[in-house]
Structure formats: C-alpha cells, structure tokens
Short mmCIF file of C-alpha atoms in Angstrom, two decimals:
data_model
loop_
_atom_site.label_atom_id
_atom_site.label_comp_id
_atom_site.label_asym_id
_atom_site.label_seq_id
_atom_site.Cartn_x
_atom_site.Cartn_y
_atom_site.Cartn_z
CA MET A 217 45.50 8.34 -36.02
CA ASN A 218 47.56 5.70 -34.22
CA LEU A 219 47.14 7.69 -31.01
CA LEU A 220 43.36 7.76 -31.50
CA PHE A 221 43.18 4.00 -32.01
CA ALA A 222 45.44 3.45 -29.04
CA SER A 223 43.20 5.64 -26.86
CA LEU A 224 40.07 3.80 -27.99
CA ALA A 225 41.73 0.46 -27.34
CA ALA A 226 42.73 1.60 -23.87
CA ILE A 227 39.16 2.73 -23.07
CA VAL A 228 37.66 -0.52 -24.34
CA SER A 229 40.20 -2.54 -22.37
CA PHE A 230 39.51 -0.52 -19.22
CA VAL A 231 35.73 -1.00 -19.56
CA TRP A 232 36.25 -4.72 -20.19
CA PHE A 233 38.46 -4.92 -17.09
CA LEU A 234 35.86 -3.16 -14.92
CA ASN A 235 33.12 -5.41 -16.22
CA TYR A 236 35.27 -8.48 -15.58
CA VAL A 237 36.01 -7.42 -11.99
CA PHE A 238 32.68 -5.87 -11.00
CA GLY A 239 30.25 -7.35 -13.49
CA VAL A 240 27.75 -10.07 -12.72
CA LYS A 241 28.66 -13.60 -13.72
CA ARG A 242 25.68 -14.73 -15.78
CA ASP A 243 24.30 -18.23 -16.15
CA SER A 244 22.83 -19.36 -19.47
CA LYS A 245 19.75 -20.66 -17.62
CA GLU A 246 18.96 -17.22 -16.20
CA PRO A 247 16.40 -14.90 -17.82
CA PRO A 248 17.76 -12.70 -20.61
CA TYR A 249 19.66 -9.64 -19.46
CA ILE A 250 19.20 -6.11 -20.77
CA ASP A 251 22.56 -4.36 -20.89
CA PRO A 252 22.79 -0.75 -19.72
CA ARG A 253 23.61 2.10 -22.10
CA PHE A 254 26.57 2.91 -19.87
CA PRO A 255 28.56 -0.14 -18.72
CA ILE A 256 28.35 -1.30 -15.10
CA ILE A 257 26.66 1.76 -13.55
CA GLY A 258 23.98 2.48 -16.17
CA HIS A 259 21.10 0.60 -14.55
CA ALA A 260 21.94 1.90 -11.07
CA VAL A 261 21.91 5.49 -12.33
CA GLY A 262 18.64 4.87 -14.19
CA LEU A 263 16.94 3.49 -11.08
CA LEU A 264 18.16 6.36 -8.92
CA ARG A 265 16.95 8.95 -11.40
CA GLU A 266 13.70 7.44 -12.68
CA LYS A 267 12.71 4.97 -9.93
CA TYR A 268 9.80 2.73 -11.06
CA GLY A 269 9.70 4.47 -14.41
CA TYR A 270 13.11 3.10 -15.38
CA TYR A 271 12.25 -0.59 -15.52
CA ILE A 272 8.70 0.14 -16.67
CA ALA A 273 10.19 1.86 -19.73
CA LEU A 274 12.51 -1.11 -20.33
CA SER A 275 9.56 -3.49 -20.01
CA GLU A 276 7.53 -1.55 -22.57
CA LYS A 277 10.49 -1.35 -24.95
CA TYR A 278 11.64 -4.98 -24.91
CA LYS A 279 8.33 -6.82 -24.27
CA LEU A 280 9.98 -9.62 -22.28
CA ARG A 281 8.14 -11.83 -19.77
CA ILE A 282 11.11 -11.59 -17.43
CA PHE A 283 14.55 -10.02 -17.69
CA GLY A 284 17.58 -9.34 -15.54
CA LEU A 285 19.45 -6.15 -14.78
CA ALA A 286 23.05 -6.43 -13.62
CA ILE A 287 23.56 -3.88 -10.82
CA PRO A 288 26.85 -4.22 -8.93
CA GLY A 289 26.37 -3.26 -5.30
CA MET A 290 22.86 -4.70 -5.07
CA PRO A 291 22.42 -7.95 -3.11
CA GLY A 292 23.22 -10.72 -5.55
CA GLY A 293 24.45 -8.12 -8.03
CA ARG A 294 21.27 -8.32 -10.08
CA VAL A 295 17.52 -7.67 -10.16
CA TYR A 296 14.91 -9.68 -12.03
CA ILE A 297 11.91 -7.82 -13.47
CA ILE A 298 8.77 -9.92 -14.02
CA ASN A 299 6.16 -8.64 -16.48
CA SER A 300 4.06 -11.78 -16.95
CA PRO A 301 0.96 -12.51 -14.81
CA GLU A 302 1.65 -16.23 -15.25
CA LEU A 303 5.13 -15.85 -13.78
CA VAL A 304 3.72 -13.79 -10.90
CA LEU A 305 1.60 -16.81 -10.00
CA ALA A 306 4.69 -19.01 -10.26
CA VAL A 307 6.49 -16.71 -7.79
CA GLN A 308 3.56 -17.02 -5.39
CA ARG A 309 3.74 -20.82 -5.58
CA GLN A 310 7.41 -20.74 -4.55
CA SER A 311 7.06 -18.34 -1.62
CA LYS A 312 9.55 -20.17 0.61
CA GLN A 313 12.39 -19.81 -1.86
CA LEU A 314 11.23 -16.43 -3.23
CA SER A 315 10.43 -14.67 0.00
CA PHE A 316 8.39 -11.56 0.70
CA TRP A 317 8.56 -11.96 4.47
CA HIS A 318 12.36 -11.67 4.49
CA VAL A 319 12.08 -8.40 2.57
CA GLU A 320 9.45 -7.04 4.95
CA ALA A 321 11.39 -8.11 8.03
CA THR A 322 14.51 -6.34 6.75
CA PHE A 323 12.53 -3.22 5.84
CA THR A 324 10.90 -3.19 9.29
CA VAL A 325 14.29 -3.22 10.99
CA GLY A 326 15.57 -0.32 8.90
CA MET A 327 12.43 1.81 8.83
CA ALA A 328 11.85 1.45 12.57
CA GLY A 329 15.50 1.86 13.56
CA LEU A 330 15.40 -1.24 15.75
CA SER A 331 18.15 -2.13 18.21
CA PRO A 332 20.53 -4.98 17.26
CA HIS A 333 18.78 -7.22 19.80
CA ALA A 334 15.32 -6.58 18.31
CA ALA A 335 16.66 -6.80 14.76
CA LYS A 336 17.99 -10.27 15.50
CA ILE A 337 14.59 -11.38 16.85
CA VAL A 338 12.65 -9.90 13.92
CA THR A 339 14.88 -11.39 11.20
CA HIS A 340 15.46 -14.80 12.83
CA ASN A 341 13.60 -17.83 11.45
CA VAL A 342 11.32 -15.58 9.39
CA ASN A 343 9.48 -18.42 7.63
CA GLY A 344 9.21 -20.46 10.83
CA GLU A 345 10.97 -23.47 9.30
CA GLU A 346 13.64 -23.77 12.00
CA GLU A 347 13.20 -24.96 15.57
CA GLY A 348 12.06 -22.38 18.08
CA THR A 349 9.79 -19.39 17.76
CA SER A 350 9.42 -17.06 14.80
CA PHE A 351 8.43 -13.54 15.80
CA PHE A 352 7.77 -12.51 12.22
CA LYS A 353 5.69 -15.52 11.23
CA SER A 354 3.72 -15.32 14.47
CA GLY A 355 2.96 -11.65 13.83
CA MET A 356 1.97 -12.13 10.18
CA THR A 357 -0.19 -15.17 10.96
CA LEU A 358 -1.88 -13.23 13.74
CA GLN A 359 -2.67 -10.31 11.43
CA HIS A 360 -4.32 -12.56 8.86
CA GLN A 361 -6.34 -14.39 11.51
CA GLU A 362 -7.53 -11.25 13.29
CA MET A 363 -8.45 -9.37 10.11
CA GLN A 364 -10.45 -12.18 8.50
CA PRO A 365 -14.27 -11.86 8.56
CA GLY A 366 -15.32 -12.63 12.11
CA GLU A 367 -15.78 -11.10 15.55
CA HIS A 368 -12.57 -9.05 15.67
CA LEU A 369 -13.05 -7.57 12.19
CA LEU A 370 -16.67 -6.83 13.10
CA ASN A 371 -15.60 -4.89 16.20
CA ILE A 372 -13.09 -2.62 14.49
CA THR A 373 -15.44 -2.12 11.53
CA ARG A 374 -18.22 -1.04 13.91
CA ASP A 375 -15.91 1.36 15.73
CA GLY A 376 -14.40 2.74 12.53
CA THR A 377 -17.72 3.34 10.77
CA GLN A 378 -19.13 5.15 13.80
CA LYS A 379 -16.17 7.52 13.73
CA LEU A 380 -16.59 7.99 9.97
CA ALA A 381 -20.30 8.72 10.40
CA ARG A 382 -19.63 11.45 12.96
CA THR A 383 -17.11 13.10 10.65
CA VAL A 384 -19.44 12.89 7.66
CA SER A 385 -22.24 14.47 9.74
CA ARG A 386 -20.05 17.48 10.49
CA LEU A 387 -19.97 18.27 6.77
CA GLU A 388 -23.45 19.74 7.21
CA GLU A 389 -21.73 22.65 8.94
CA ILE A 390 -18.95 23.00 6.33
CA THR A 391 -19.33 24.28 2.80
CA ARG A 392 -15.90 23.90 1.20
CA ILE A 393 -13.06 21.40 1.68
CA ASP A 394 -9.93 20.08 0.01
CA LEU A 395 -11.25 16.61 -0.77
CA ASN A 396 -7.95 14.77 -0.43
CA GLN A 397 -6.91 16.42 2.83
CA TRP A 398 -10.34 15.78 4.31
CA ILE A 399 -10.20 12.10 3.33
CA VAL A 400 -6.65 11.73 4.71
CA ASP A 401 -7.70 13.23 8.06
CA THR A 402 -10.98 11.30 8.15
CA ILE A 403 -9.46 7.90 7.37
CA MET A 404 -6.59 8.46 9.80
CA ASP A 405 -9.03 9.30 12.60
CA SER A 406 -11.35 6.34 11.98
CA VAL A 407 -8.70 3.69 11.29
CA THR A 408 -6.23 4.55 14.05
CA GLY A 409 -9.05 5.15 16.52
CA SER A 410 -10.57 1.74 15.86
CA PHE A 411 -7.17 0.07 16.26
CA TYR A 412 -5.57 1.94 19.17
CA GLY A 413 -8.64 2.84 21.21
CA PRO A 414 -9.36 5.90 23.38
CA ARG A 415 -5.68 6.70 23.98
CA ASN A 416 -4.92 6.66 20.26
CA PRO A 417 -1.65 8.63 19.76
CA TYR A 418 -2.82 9.87 16.35
CA LYS A 419 -5.48 12.04 18.00
CA ASP A 420 -2.68 14.54 18.61
CA PRO A 421 -2.37 16.69 15.43
CA GLU A 422 1.39 16.85 15.97
CA ILE A 423 1.63 13.07 15.76
CA SER A 424 -0.56 12.97 12.66
CA LYS A 425 1.82 15.48 11.07
CA ALA A 426 4.83 13.45 12.24
CA PHE A 427 3.38 10.39 10.51
CA ARG A 428 3.02 12.29 7.23
CA ASP A 429 6.62 13.52 7.53
CA PHE A 430 7.76 9.94 8.09
CA GLN A 431 5.63 8.56 5.26
CA ASP A 432 6.91 11.09 2.73
CA ASN A 433 10.35 9.47 2.73
CA ALA A 434 10.06 6.22 4.67
CA VAL A 435 12.09 4.36 2.03
CA GLY A 436 14.92 6.85 2.50
CA LEU A 437 15.44 5.56 6.04
CA ILE A 438 16.59 2.23 4.61
CA SER A 439 18.10 3.50 1.36
CA PHE A 440 20.43 6.31 2.38
CA PRO A 441 23.43 6.36 4.72
CA LEU A 442 23.14 8.41 7.92
CA PRO A 443 19.34 8.81 7.68
CA LYS A 444 19.36 11.18 10.66
CA VAL A 445 21.10 13.64 8.33
CA THR A 446 20.12 12.57 4.80
CA CYS A 447 16.42 11.94 5.66
CA ARG A 448 16.11 14.41 8.49
CA LYS A 449 12.37 15.14 8.15
CA ALA A 450 11.32 11.47 7.95
CA TYR A 451 13.72 10.58 10.76
CA GLN A 452 12.39 13.27 13.08
CA GLY A 453 8.81 12.33 12.24
CA ARG A 454 9.48 8.72 13.16
CA GLU A 455 11.16 9.65 16.44
CA LYS A 456 8.20 11.84 17.45
CA MET A 457 5.92 8.88 16.82
CA VAL A 458 8.17 6.60 18.86
CA ASP A 459 7.94 9.01 21.81
CA ALA A 460 4.15 9.11 21.41
CA PHE A 461 3.89 5.32 21.50
CA LEU A 462 6.15 5.13 24.55
CA LYS A 463 3.66 7.42 26.29
CA TYR A 464 0.83 5.24 24.92
CA TYR A 465 2.37 2.21 26.64
CA ALA A 466 3.03 4.16 29.84
CA ASP A 467 -0.67 5.11 29.89
CA GLU A 468 -1.60 1.42 29.35
CA GLY A 469 -3.17 2.26 26.00
CA PRO A 470 -3.25 -1.35 24.73
CA LYS A 471 -5.67 -2.32 27.53
CA THR A 472 -8.45 -0.35 25.83
CA ALA A 473 -7.29 -0.98 22.25
CA SER A 474 -8.59 -3.43 19.67
CA HIS A 475 -8.04 -7.16 20.10
CA ILE A 476 -5.43 -7.19 17.31
CA VAL A 477 -3.30 -4.51 19.03
CA GLN A 478 -3.52 -6.40 22.32
CA SER A 479 -2.54 -9.66 20.60
CA GLN A 480 0.41 -8.07 18.80
CA ASP A 481 1.57 -6.57 22.09
CA ARG A 482 1.55 -10.04 23.69
CA VAL A 483 3.56 -11.52 20.80
CA ALA A 484 6.17 -8.76 21.07
CA THR A 485 6.42 -9.10 24.85
CA THR A 486 6.77 -12.89 24.86
CA SER A 487 9.37 -12.67 22.07
CA GLY A 488 11.62 -10.47 24.21
CA ILE A 489 11.12 -7.19 22.34
CA SER A 490 11.88 -4.22 24.61
CA LEU A 491 9.35 -1.46 25.24
CA LEU A 492 11.36 1.00 23.14
CA ASP A 493 11.56 -1.38 20.20
CA ARG A 494 7.84 -2.16 20.51
CA ALA A 495 7.18 1.57 20.23
CA ARG A 496 9.41 1.68 17.16
CA ILE A 497 7.52 -1.17 15.50
CA ASP A 498 4.20 0.52 16.29
CA ALA A 499 5.47 3.80 14.88
CA VAL A 500 6.05 2.26 11.44
CA SER A 501 2.98 -0.01 11.59
CA GLY A 502 0.86 3.03 10.79
CA HIS A 503 2.40 2.92 7.34
CA ALA A 504 0.83 -0.51 6.76
CA ILE A 505 -2.67 0.47 7.87
CA LEU A 506 -2.81 4.01 6.43
CA ALA A 507 -0.38 4.60 3.58
CA ASN A 508 -2.41 2.91 0.85
CA THR A 509 -5.90 3.10 2.38
CA THR A 510 -6.14 6.88 2.13
CA PRO A 511 -5.19 7.26 -1.57
CA THR A 512 -7.49 4.37 -2.49
CA ALA A 513 -10.34 6.10 -0.66
CA PHE A 514 -9.58 9.38 -2.44
CA TRP A 515 -9.64 7.90 -5.94
CA ALA A 516 -12.80 5.90 -5.28
CA VAL A 517 -14.58 9.00 -3.94
CA PHE A 518 -13.21 11.25 -6.69
CA HIS A 519 -14.32 9.03 -9.56
CA LEU A 520 -17.68 8.43 -7.91
CA LEU A 521 -18.50 12.08 -7.20
CA SER A 522 -17.23 13.33 -10.57
CA ASP A 523 -19.70 11.15 -12.51
CA PRO A 524 -23.38 12.19 -11.95
CA LYS A 525 -24.69 8.94 -13.46
CA LEU A 526 -22.46 6.94 -11.14
CA VAL A 527 -23.66 8.96 -8.13
CA GLU A 528 -27.26 8.15 -9.04
CA GLU A 529 -26.44 4.47 -9.56
CA VAL A 530 -24.79 4.16 -6.15
CA ARG A 531 -27.61 6.06 -4.46
CA ASN A 532 -30.18 3.71 -5.96
CA ALA A 533 -28.11 0.72 -4.84
CA VAL A 534 -27.65 1.75 -1.18
CA GLU A 535 -30.87 3.61 -0.34
CA PRO A 536 -32.77 0.32 0.23
CA PHE A 537 -30.35 -0.45 3.09
CA VAL A 538 -31.48 2.61 5.09
CA LYS A 539 -34.64 2.44 7.21
CA ASN A 540 -36.15 5.79 8.21
CA SER A 541 -38.52 6.05 11.15
CA GLU A 542 -40.09 8.94 13.01
CA LYS A 543 -41.43 9.04 16.55
CA ASN A 544 -42.71 12.15 18.31
CA GLY A 545 -41.21 14.29 15.57
CA HIS A 546 -37.78 12.69 15.99
CA LEU A 547 -36.20 11.19 12.85
CA SER A 548 -34.06 8.06 13.08
CA ARG A 549 -32.11 6.42 10.27
CA GLU A 550 -30.70 2.89 10.48
CA MET A 551 -28.25 1.60 7.87
CA ASP A 552 -27.34 -2.05 7.39
CA ILE A 553 -23.67 -1.68 6.48
CA SER A 554 -23.12 -5.43 6.24
CA LYS A 555 -24.69 -5.22 2.78
CA ILE A 556 -22.82 -2.13 1.57
CA ARG A 557 -19.48 -3.80 0.85
CA ASP A 558 -21.18 -6.37 -1.38
CA VAL A 559 -22.90 -3.82 -3.64
CA PRO A 560 -21.44 -4.72 -7.08
CA ILE A 561 -20.95 -1.15 -8.32
CA ILE A 562 -19.16 -0.07 -5.13
CA ARG A 563 -16.87 -3.12 -5.22
CA SER A 564 -16.13 -2.43 -8.87
CA ILE A 565 -15.26 1.23 -8.22
CA LEU A 566 -12.85 0.22 -5.45
CA HIS A 567 -11.17 -2.50 -7.49
CA GLU A 568 -10.85 -0.23 -10.52
CA SER A 569 -9.29 2.46 -8.31
CA LEU A 570 -6.71 -0.08 -7.20
CA ARG A 571 -6.07 -1.29 -10.74
CA HIS A 572 -5.69 2.22 -12.09
CA TYR A 573 -3.55 3.77 -9.35
CA ALA A 574 -1.65 0.87 -7.73
CA ASP A 575 1.61 1.56 -9.55
CA GLY A 576 3.90 0.17 -6.89
CA THR A 577 6.17 -2.85 -7.16
CA GLY A 578 6.00 -6.19 -5.38
CA THR A 579 9.40 -7.30 -4.09
CA ARG A 580 10.89 -10.70 -3.28
CA ILE A 581 14.35 -11.92 -2.38
CA VAL A 582 15.74 -15.20 -3.72
CA LEU A 583 16.82 -17.29 -0.71
CA GLN A 584 18.43 -20.05 -2.80
CA ASP A 585 19.09 -20.75 -6.46
CA THR A 586 15.60 -21.45 -7.81
CA MET A 587 14.11 -22.54 -11.13
CA LEU A 588 11.07 -20.35 -11.74
CA ASP A 589 8.28 -22.12 -13.61
CA ASP A 590 10.87 -24.80 -14.55
CA LYS A 591 12.30 -22.36 -17.10
CA TYR A 592 14.33 -19.57 -15.52
CA LEU A 593 17.17 -19.84 -13.03
CA LEU A 594 17.02 -17.14 -10.35
CA LYS A 595 20.26 -16.71 -8.43
CA LYS A 596 20.49 -16.62 -4.65
CA ASP A 597 20.39 -13.22 -2.87
CA SER A 598 18.97 -11.42 -5.92
CA PHE A 599 15.85 -9.26 -5.77
CA ILE A 600 12.69 -9.81 -7.82
CA PHE A 601 10.63 -6.77 -8.83
CA MET A 602 7.03 -7.25 -9.98
CA PRO A 603 5.72 -3.88 -11.24
CA ASN A 604 1.95 -3.59 -10.90
CA ARG A 605 1.73 -1.32 -13.90
CA ALA A 606 2.93 -4.13 -16.17
CA TYR A 607 -0.11 -6.20 -15.20
CA HIS A 608 -2.73 -3.53 -14.53
CA PHE A 609 -2.28 -1.89 -17.94
CA ASP A 610 -1.82 -5.02 -20.03
CA GLU A 611 -4.21 -4.96 -23.01
CA SER A 612 -4.23 -8.74 -23.31
CA SER A 613 -5.64 -8.95 -19.77
CA TRP A 614 -7.95 -5.93 -19.68
CA GLY A 615 -8.81 -5.00 -23.25
CA THR A 616 -8.09 -2.03 -25.50
CA ASP A 617 -9.67 0.44 -23.04
CA VAL A 618 -7.08 -0.45 -20.41
CA ASP A 619 -5.97 3.19 -20.01
CA ASN A 620 -9.49 4.36 -19.14
CA PHE A 621 -11.06 4.34 -15.69
CA ASP A 622 -14.09 2.09 -16.10
CA ALA A 623 -16.20 2.04 -12.93
CA HIS A 624 -18.06 -1.04 -14.20
CA ARG A 625 -14.99 -3.03 -15.29
CA PHE A 626 -15.16 -5.48 -12.38
CA MET A 627 -18.88 -6.10 -12.90
CA LYS A 628 -18.33 -7.61 -16.33
CA SER A 629 -18.84 -11.33 -16.85
CA LYS A 630 -15.41 -11.96 -18.35
CA PRO A 631 -12.98 -12.51 -15.49
CA TYR A 632 -9.57 -10.90 -15.62
CA GLN A 633 -6.52 -13.06 -16.15
CA PRO A 634 -5.23 -14.64 -12.90
CA GLY A 635 -2.24 -12.69 -11.66
CA ALA A 636 -3.23 -9.56 -13.62
CA PHE A 637 -4.79 -7.80 -10.62
CA ARG A 638 -2.39 -6.98 -7.79
CA GLY A 639 -4.39 -4.35 -5.90
CA PHE A 640 -4.21 -6.37 -2.67
CA GLY A 641 -0.92 -8.11 -3.41
CA GLY A 642 -1.06 -11.88 -3.71
CA GLY A 643 0.07 -15.16 -2.24
CA VAL A 644 1.53 -14.91 1.26
CA ASN A 645 1.63 -11.11 1.02
CA LEU A 646 -2.09 -10.80 0.32
CA CYS A 647 -3.06 -7.72 2.32
CA PRO A 648 -4.45 -8.84 5.70
CA GLY A 649 -6.36 -5.57 6.09
CA ARG A 650 -8.18 -5.74 2.75
CA PHE A 651 -11.57 -6.63 4.27
CA TYR A 652 -11.38 -3.78 6.77
CA ALA A 653 -10.23 -1.26 4.16
CA MET A 654 -13.03 -2.29 1.79
CA ASN A 655 -15.58 -1.95 4.60
CA GLU A 656 -14.43 1.55 5.52
CA ILE A 657 -14.14 2.93 2.00
CA SER A 658 -17.44 1.38 0.87
CA PHE A 659 -19.20 2.97 3.84
CA LEU A 660 -17.58 6.35 3.18
CA CYS A 661 -18.64 6.35 -0.48
CA SER A 662 -22.19 5.38 0.46
CA MET A 663 -22.63 8.02 3.15
CA LEU A 664 -21.26 10.85 1.01
CA VAL A 665 -23.58 10.24 -1.95
CA LEU A 666 -26.59 9.55 0.27
CA ARG A 667 -26.29 12.66 2.37
CA TYR A 668 -24.75 15.30 0.12
CA ASP A 669 -24.68 16.89 -3.28
CA VAL A 670 -21.04 17.66 -4.06
CA LYS A 671 -19.83 20.13 -6.67
CA PRO A 672 -16.26 21.07 -7.62
CA VAL A 673 -15.19 24.65 -7.03
CA GLY A 674 -15.09 26.27 -10.46
CA GLY A 675 -17.83 24.05 -11.83
CA ALA A 676 -15.74 21.34 -13.55
CA TRP A 677 -14.14 18.18 -12.19
CA ILE A 678 -10.46 18.28 -13.14
CA HIS A 679 -8.28 15.22 -12.62
CA PRO A 680 -5.56 16.18 -10.11
CA GLY A 681 -2.88 13.87 -11.52
CA ALA A 682 -1.29 10.92 -9.73
CA ASP A 683 1.99 11.30 -7.85
CA SER A 684 4.30 8.30 -8.34
CA SER A 685 7.36 9.85 -6.67
CA ASN A 686 6.98 8.16 -3.26
CA LEU A 687 8.55 4.70 -3.47
CA SER A 688 7.10 3.68 -0.11
CA LEU A 689 3.54 3.79 -1.50
CA ILE A 690 1.77 1.21 -3.63
CA ILE A 691 -1.19 3.51 -4.43
CA ASN A 692 -0.34 6.87 -5.96
CA PRO A 693 -1.92 9.86 -4.17
CA PRO A 694 -3.16 12.93 -6.08
CA ILE A 695 -0.73 15.69 -7.03
CA LYS A 696 -3.06 18.70 -6.84
CA GLU A 697 -5.79 19.59 -4.39
CA VAL A 698 -9.44 19.15 -5.34
CA LEU A 699 -11.67 21.82 -3.78
CA VAL A 700 -15.33 20.89 -3.47
CA ASP A 701 -18.52 22.37 -2.04
CA PHE A 702 -20.83 20.18 0.04
CA LYS A 703 -24.57 20.78 0.24
CA PRO A 704 -26.90 18.60 2.34
CA ARG A 705 -29.09 16.56 0.04
CA ALA A 706 -32.81 17.24 0.14
CA GLY A 707 -34.57 14.69 2.30
CA TRP A 708 -31.34 13.28 3.74
CA SER A 709 -30.11 15.95 6.14
CA GLY A 710 -30.59 15.66 9.88
CA GLY A 711 -31.78 12.70 11.87
CA ASP A 712 -29.93 10.32 14.16
CA TRP A 713 -27.98 7.64 12.33
CA SER A 714 -27.34 4.15 13.66
CA PHE A 715 -25.69 1.18 11.99
CA THR A 716 -26.11 -2.56 12.03
CA LEU A 717 -23.57 -5.16 10.99
#
C-alpha cells in the first residue's frame, strides 16, 4: 500500500513538474481556460485528431462566450476560442492589435514556398504602419479596390458569364453529369479565364488537376515538417503550378489578363519580388479565388434544383429579365444580368448556402497584449479562433429551425444578429471577391433553371453529405457525387444568347 501511494505521489509530482516547466502562465484577466483531460498535451492531441470538431465540441459543452486552451508549442502557448457574435465584432474593431493580415502573410509564405528574400518583403510592415512600403497592405488594398462594383468588376463579370453561358449551352448535348465535378470544372474555367486571360494556365487539364492536388492538403504545407516528403501530393501539385505560371510570364500572359492581374503584377515587380516568387504567389492565389467559390456554387445549385417549388419561384423571378426576339427565323435571347444578383430569392439561397456550409474558422494573431471588449486580456503572440459554426448554428441568432436549410431565411424581415453571419468573413478580412462570386453563382443558378429540367439519377434527390476534413477550406464540399440528367426545357432550348450588364 505504501508503494502504491508513493507511486501515485511520484506521478502527481512529475505531472506538476511538467506543467510548471511547460505549462502556460495564466493571468487572472484572461478568459477562462478549459483544462485538457490529459495534462499538457491533451488539447494538442485533440486538435490533431478532431480538427475543428475538437473546439466545437468544447464550445457546445461549456457554453462560454470565450475560452482559452493552453497548448505548449503553439505561438504564445495558447489559443482563444470565441463563440460570441458580439465578441467577433469587438475583434473586428481591434484589427491592428488582433491581426488577420499577419496570419495571411505568414500562410502565404509557407503555402507558396517563398524564398527568404520574398518572405521578408511579404511579412514586412504588414499593416503599413511603419515608414516605407508595405507589399501586403498594397496588395490587399488593391484587391478590395479592383473587386468593388465598378468598371473592373464589370469587365471580369462580363467575361466570366460569357464563359459560363457557353458551358451551360453545351449541356444540350449531354444527358448525364456528376453535378459537383461539372460545377468545379465550370467555375474554374470561367473564373480563371476571366482573371488570367487567353493564356490562362488553368486551361491545361494537367494544371487544373495540379491545383486540386495542392488544394487537398494546402494547410499541410505550413503544418508539417519536410512538406516535400510529408505532403508530397500537395507539394508536387504546387510546383507544377509554379512552372505553369513561369511559362505564363514568359509568354507575357499578364498583358492580356484582367486589370487586377496586371495591377498585382506591377505591385510585385516594384516591390522587388523575383519572377520565380511571383509565380509562387500566383500558384497559391488560385486557392483564394476558387477554393470556396466552387462548393458555394454546388450547394446553391443543389438546394435549388432539388426543390421543384424553388425552381419555379426562381424561374418566375428571372424570366422577365430575358427578351426573346426573332428575325428571319433566327431566335435571339438577351438577358440583363445586372438584375439577376439582386433577385431576393437567389440572394437568399446563396447566403443560406454560406450559413449552412461555411464551417471554417476565422483566425487572428495577437500582436500585443490587448483587452478585448474591455473585459478579457488576450496575451501577445497567441492565436484567436472564431469558428463559423458557433455563430451560424446559434439558435438565439437564427431561431429554432437553425439546423434546417431555409432558402427564404434571408428574405425575412427580422435581421440576423450582427456578427452572426460570417459567410464572407468580416472587418478587414471581408472577402474582396464576394461581389464577383455572387455575380457568377447567381448567373449560373438562373441559366440552369431557365434552360433545363434537371432530375437526379434514381429519381430521388439524396443529400451527399458535407466534407469538413479539409482545413484549408471555409466552405465544406460534398462527400458523395450527385448524378443528374439534364433535359432542355420546352421553349427555352436553342437561340443565340447575349448578355447586358
């Protein structure tokens, strides 16, 4: 018995010693901490095994507005999890101290595999508060300016919708498709073509495949040691894309690209970024413009097509924007797509798709000790995680039907609680491409229901499940394929389509 007590005492003393040496020194002003089931390493193991699900489960169990997890080895030795929409807004108000841009700059360096010289340029003076230039702030400011409603957005929207229309027209010759794969290919073609122009590297099927290989484990390139070995597929995919963009520059591709690509190229050149590092940045930029657009498009189309009443509602809403004319037996159809994105039911479907499937996590890094909302001390160098699921499935914000997909939810008169919808991010990380993405997806939904009757193979629409395993994605893609049959709709097949903005 004495030996047993002595052994227990030794174990307790050893655990106490480890916690004293490696544990996080907590401040009474910090948010409450949740202790791990297994001392010191418990939270790290939980995050590695369960990813987002780990802190989502803790949030649902403890019902705290904000809490800390002590994780030795992480920057700052801790992570703060925020579950309150009000505190999300507080984070956005303190964007200089609680920085998203520093996180994105660091991720860009790792995901792209930048040289030390380029890494120094990208991560220097990120917020632009010091003297001299800020490559990162210049690039982010440029993106927001170029992608706001105006001439440049109009040009890429016109180009993108024309490419979408040609692809949709080809469905008249096809009877059966995998809906998700078709949308992935269609969005990739229209989006990258409108950005990169006639010499678009993504036109090569091998480069499109390389992008998917990279995207499948992009986070691994910054999370695991020796990514060339531990993330071989993603690494090789990225390197193929880098080679393709080097060729793109050699062929003077930017000269015939969109204004935003030309502007970004000028910023990189004047900042002293080498050609190789510019190709590396371009290789991972596809993740920003494609990774979350394609799954959002899939879920919007899936929920629209699988509800006959919704199909009819959207048809009735968009048909007035199409003018049909016939001359010498030749049928012409002109659609005013400037009005499509403002159709309430289409906007609601898109926003509900984002609410329902945007399970990712917003991330910030604490640049200096900061009092959040004058209540909680956040320690320097720590990370902040803001899980979308905590806000998007909060009954107090959305009602008791929060788990259901309600296509009309965003048409209701009662506004949702500020901070409760994070489909486009928020604050300084509000998605610069949100207007373009909404334009493209709205147009795609409209054209599909106008021109086709779509039926699932087997006769019943079956939800394919949402895949939350890819940490690099904010919007979960489907797990299973959805096979559908397309049939040209009576009275809407044929004719030459044109579009006005």
